Short mmCIF file of C-alpha atoms and ligand atoms in Angstrom, two decimals:
data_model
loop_
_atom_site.label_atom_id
_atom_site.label_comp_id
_atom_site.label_asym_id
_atom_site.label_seq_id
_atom_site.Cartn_x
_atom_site.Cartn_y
_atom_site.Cartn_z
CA UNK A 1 49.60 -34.01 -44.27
CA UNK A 2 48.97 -33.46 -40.71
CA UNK A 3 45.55 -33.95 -39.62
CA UNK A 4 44.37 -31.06 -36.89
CA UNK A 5 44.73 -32.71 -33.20
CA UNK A 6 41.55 -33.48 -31.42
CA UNK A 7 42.17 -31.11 -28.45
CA UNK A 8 40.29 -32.02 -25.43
CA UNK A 9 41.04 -28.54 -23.62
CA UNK A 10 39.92 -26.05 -25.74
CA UNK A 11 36.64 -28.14 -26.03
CA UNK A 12 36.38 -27.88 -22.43
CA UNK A 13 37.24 -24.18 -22.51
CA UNK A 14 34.40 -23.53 -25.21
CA UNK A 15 31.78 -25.00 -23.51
CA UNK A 16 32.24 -23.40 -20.49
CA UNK A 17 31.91 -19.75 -22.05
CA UNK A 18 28.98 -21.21 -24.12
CA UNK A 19 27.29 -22.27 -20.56
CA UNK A 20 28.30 -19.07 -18.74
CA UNK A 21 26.04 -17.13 -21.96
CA UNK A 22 23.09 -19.56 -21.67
CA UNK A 23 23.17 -18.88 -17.73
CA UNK A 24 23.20 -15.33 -18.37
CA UNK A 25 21.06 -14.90 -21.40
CA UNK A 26 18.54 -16.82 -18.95
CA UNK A 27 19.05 -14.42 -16.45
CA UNK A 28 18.08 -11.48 -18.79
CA UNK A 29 14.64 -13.28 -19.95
CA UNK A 30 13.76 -14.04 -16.04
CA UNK A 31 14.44 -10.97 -14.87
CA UNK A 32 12.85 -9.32 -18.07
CA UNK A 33 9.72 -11.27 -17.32
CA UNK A 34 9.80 -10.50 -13.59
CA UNK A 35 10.00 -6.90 -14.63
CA UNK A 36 6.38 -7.01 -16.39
CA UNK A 37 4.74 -9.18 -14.03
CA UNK A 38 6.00 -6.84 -11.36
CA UNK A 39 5.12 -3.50 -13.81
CA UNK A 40 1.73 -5.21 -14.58
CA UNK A 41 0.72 -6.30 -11.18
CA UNK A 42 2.13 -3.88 -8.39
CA UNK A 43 1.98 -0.60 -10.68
CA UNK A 44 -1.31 -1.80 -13.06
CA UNK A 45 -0.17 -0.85 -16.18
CA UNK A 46 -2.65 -0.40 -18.50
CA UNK A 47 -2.21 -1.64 -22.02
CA UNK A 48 -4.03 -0.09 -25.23
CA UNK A 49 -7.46 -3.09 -24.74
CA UNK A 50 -9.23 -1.01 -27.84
CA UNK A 51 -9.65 1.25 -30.76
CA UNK A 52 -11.81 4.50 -30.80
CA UNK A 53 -11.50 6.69 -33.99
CA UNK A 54 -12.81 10.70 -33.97
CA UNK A 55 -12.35 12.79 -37.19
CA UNK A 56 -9.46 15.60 -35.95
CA UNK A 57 -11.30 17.84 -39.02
CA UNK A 58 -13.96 18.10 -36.89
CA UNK A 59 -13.14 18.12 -33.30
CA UNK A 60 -13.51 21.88 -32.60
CA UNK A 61 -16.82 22.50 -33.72
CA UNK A 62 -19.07 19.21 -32.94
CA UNK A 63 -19.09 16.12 -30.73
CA UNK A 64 -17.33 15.00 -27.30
CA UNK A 65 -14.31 17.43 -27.96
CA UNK A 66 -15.62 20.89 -28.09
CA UNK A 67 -13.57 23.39 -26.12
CA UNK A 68 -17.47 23.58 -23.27
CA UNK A 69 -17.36 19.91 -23.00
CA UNK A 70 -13.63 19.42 -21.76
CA UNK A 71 -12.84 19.33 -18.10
CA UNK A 72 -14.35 17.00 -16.28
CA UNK A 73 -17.60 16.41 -15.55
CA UNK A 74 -20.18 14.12 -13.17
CA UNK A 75 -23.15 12.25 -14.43
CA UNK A 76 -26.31 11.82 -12.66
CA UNK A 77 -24.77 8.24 -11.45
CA UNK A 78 -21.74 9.45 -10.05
CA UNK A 79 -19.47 8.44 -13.06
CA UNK A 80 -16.41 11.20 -13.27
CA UNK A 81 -15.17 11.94 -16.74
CA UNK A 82 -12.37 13.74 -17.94
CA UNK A 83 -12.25 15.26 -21.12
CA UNK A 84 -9.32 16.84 -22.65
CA UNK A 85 -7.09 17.75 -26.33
CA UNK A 86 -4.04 17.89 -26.82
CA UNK A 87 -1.84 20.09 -29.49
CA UNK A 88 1.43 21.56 -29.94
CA UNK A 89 1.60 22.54 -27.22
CA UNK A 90 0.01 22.23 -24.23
CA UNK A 91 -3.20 20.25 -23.03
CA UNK A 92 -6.60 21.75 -22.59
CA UNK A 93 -7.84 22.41 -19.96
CA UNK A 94 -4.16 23.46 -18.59
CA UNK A 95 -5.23 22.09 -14.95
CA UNK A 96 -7.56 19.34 -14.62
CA UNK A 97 -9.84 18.71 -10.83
CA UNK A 98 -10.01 15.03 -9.83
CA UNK A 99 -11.48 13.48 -6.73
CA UNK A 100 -9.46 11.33 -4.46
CA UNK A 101 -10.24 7.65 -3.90
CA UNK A 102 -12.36 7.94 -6.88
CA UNK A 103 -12.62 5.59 -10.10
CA UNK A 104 -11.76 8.46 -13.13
CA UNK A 105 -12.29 7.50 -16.54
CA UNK A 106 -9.77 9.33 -18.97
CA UNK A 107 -10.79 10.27 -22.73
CA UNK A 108 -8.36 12.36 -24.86
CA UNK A 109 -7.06 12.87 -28.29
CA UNK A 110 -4.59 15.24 -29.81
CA UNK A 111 -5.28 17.43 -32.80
CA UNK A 112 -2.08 17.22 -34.32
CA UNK A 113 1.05 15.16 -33.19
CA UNK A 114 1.64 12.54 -31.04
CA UNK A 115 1.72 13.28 -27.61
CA UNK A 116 1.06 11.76 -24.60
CA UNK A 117 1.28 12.14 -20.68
CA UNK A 118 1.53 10.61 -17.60
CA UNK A 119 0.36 11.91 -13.94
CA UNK A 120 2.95 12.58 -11.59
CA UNK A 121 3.80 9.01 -10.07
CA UNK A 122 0.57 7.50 -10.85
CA UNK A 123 -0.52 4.98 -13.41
CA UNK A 124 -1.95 7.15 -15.39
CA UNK A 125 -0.52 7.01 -18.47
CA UNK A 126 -1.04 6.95 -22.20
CA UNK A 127 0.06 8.20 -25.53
CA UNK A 128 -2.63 10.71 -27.71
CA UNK A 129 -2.54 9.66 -30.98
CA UNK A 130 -4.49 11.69 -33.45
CA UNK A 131 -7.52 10.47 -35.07
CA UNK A 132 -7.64 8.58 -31.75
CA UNK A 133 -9.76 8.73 -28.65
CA UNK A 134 -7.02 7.56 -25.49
CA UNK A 135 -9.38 5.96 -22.70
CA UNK A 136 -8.53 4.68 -19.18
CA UNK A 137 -9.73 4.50 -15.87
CA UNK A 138 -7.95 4.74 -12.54
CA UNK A 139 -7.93 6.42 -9.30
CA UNK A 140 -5.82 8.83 -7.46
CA UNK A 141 -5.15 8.44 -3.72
CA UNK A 142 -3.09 11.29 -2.70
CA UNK A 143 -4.73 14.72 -2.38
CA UNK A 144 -2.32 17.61 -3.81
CA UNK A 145 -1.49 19.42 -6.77
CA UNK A 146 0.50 16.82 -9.65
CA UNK A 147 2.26 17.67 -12.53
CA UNK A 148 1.26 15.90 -16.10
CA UNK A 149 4.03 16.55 -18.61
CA UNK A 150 3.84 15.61 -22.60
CA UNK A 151 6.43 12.39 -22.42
CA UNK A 152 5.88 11.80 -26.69
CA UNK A 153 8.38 14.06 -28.17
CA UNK A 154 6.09 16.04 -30.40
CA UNK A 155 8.54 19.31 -31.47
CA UNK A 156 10.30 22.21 -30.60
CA UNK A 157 7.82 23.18 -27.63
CA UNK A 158 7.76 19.53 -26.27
CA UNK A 159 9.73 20.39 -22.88
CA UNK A 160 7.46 23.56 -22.36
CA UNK A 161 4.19 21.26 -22.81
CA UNK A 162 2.50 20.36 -19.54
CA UNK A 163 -1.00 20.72 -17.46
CA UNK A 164 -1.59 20.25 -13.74
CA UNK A 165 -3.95 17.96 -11.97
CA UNK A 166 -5.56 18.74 -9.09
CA UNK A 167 -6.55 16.01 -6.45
CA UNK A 168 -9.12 17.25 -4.02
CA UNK A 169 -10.84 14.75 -1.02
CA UNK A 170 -14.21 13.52 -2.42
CA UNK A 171 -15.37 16.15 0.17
CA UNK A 172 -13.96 19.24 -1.69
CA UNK A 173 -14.69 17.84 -5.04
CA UNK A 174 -18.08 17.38 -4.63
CA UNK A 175 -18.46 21.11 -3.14
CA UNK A 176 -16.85 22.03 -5.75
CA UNK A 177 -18.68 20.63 -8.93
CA UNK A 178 -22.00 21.15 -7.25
CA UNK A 179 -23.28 23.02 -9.80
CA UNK A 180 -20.39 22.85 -12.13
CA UNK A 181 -21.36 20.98 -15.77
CA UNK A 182 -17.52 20.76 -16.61
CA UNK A 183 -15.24 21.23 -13.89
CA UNK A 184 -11.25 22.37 -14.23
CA UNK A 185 -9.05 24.50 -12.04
CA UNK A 186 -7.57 26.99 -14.84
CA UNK A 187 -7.79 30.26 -13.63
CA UNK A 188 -10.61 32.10 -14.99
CU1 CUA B 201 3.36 17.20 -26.69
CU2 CUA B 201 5.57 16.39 -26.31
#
């Protein structure tokens, strides 16, 4: 019986490869992690901090979500709120006013399927989940007319679903919504 030769070069030869992984597993993690530190600190990304629940049975005819109270709308101390629902498929309003340099405060739901949005190349962004409210706050520094697509796949319609948001200087906006209870640029 010969007993298998100890051999000193294909030891060597394994635990070269098996270095070469660890260095480049490694490499994935840092550069994995350096990913959401950059993400979290340069963009702000906004992670999901709570839970709000709203009853979708009733969210046409009582409460935040009735079709007069979405849009967005000022209160007495300055705070801007927009308001909208989603379902398949499109948002309402269709085109949503927001003042520049301004903090916003988000709140949304959906009625039916997922959906979600984001705001052109902003940070604004978050999933509508129904039976959920979707809150978050942000601002908006470029003036001009953005586009907000649906980015949850929610059905056949999902690549026709989108709204507009419209940025105006803290100037216009405030001519504008003088007046106004719930503000939205959808053609009337
Ligand atoms: Cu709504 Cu995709």
């Amino acid at each position: 019986m010969n007993a298998v030769p100890h051999d000193h070069a294909a030891e060597a030869v394994a635990e070269g490869a098996e270095r070469r992984w660890a260095i480049v597993v490694g490499a994935i993690l840092l550069l994995l992690v350096a990913m959401m530190v950059v993400t979290g600190v340069h963009w702000a990304a906004m992670p999901p901090s709570r839970v709000e629940t709203v009853d979708i049975k009733t969210l046409h005819i009582a409460g935040e979500f009735v079709e007069s109270n979405l849009g967005t709308a000022v209160d007495a101390d300055g705070k801007v709120t927009v308001r909208l629902v989603a379902q398949q498929y499109s948002f309402q309003p269709q085109c949503l006013v927001v003042p520049a340099d301004t903090p916003v405060t988000f709140r949304a739901t959906s009625t039916d399927a997922i959906h979600g949005f984001v705001i052109g190349t902003t940070n604004a962004n978050t999933m509508l989940v129904p039976g959920f409210v979707s809150t978050f706050t942000t601002s908006f520094h470029q003036p001009g007319m953005a586009l907000m697509p649906c980015h949850e796949y929610c059905g056949t319609g999902h690549e026709a679903m989108w709204a507009h948001v419209l940025v105006l200087s803290q100037d216009d906006f405030r001519a504008r919504a003088r007046g106004v209870e719930r503000l939205s640029c959808v053609p009337r």
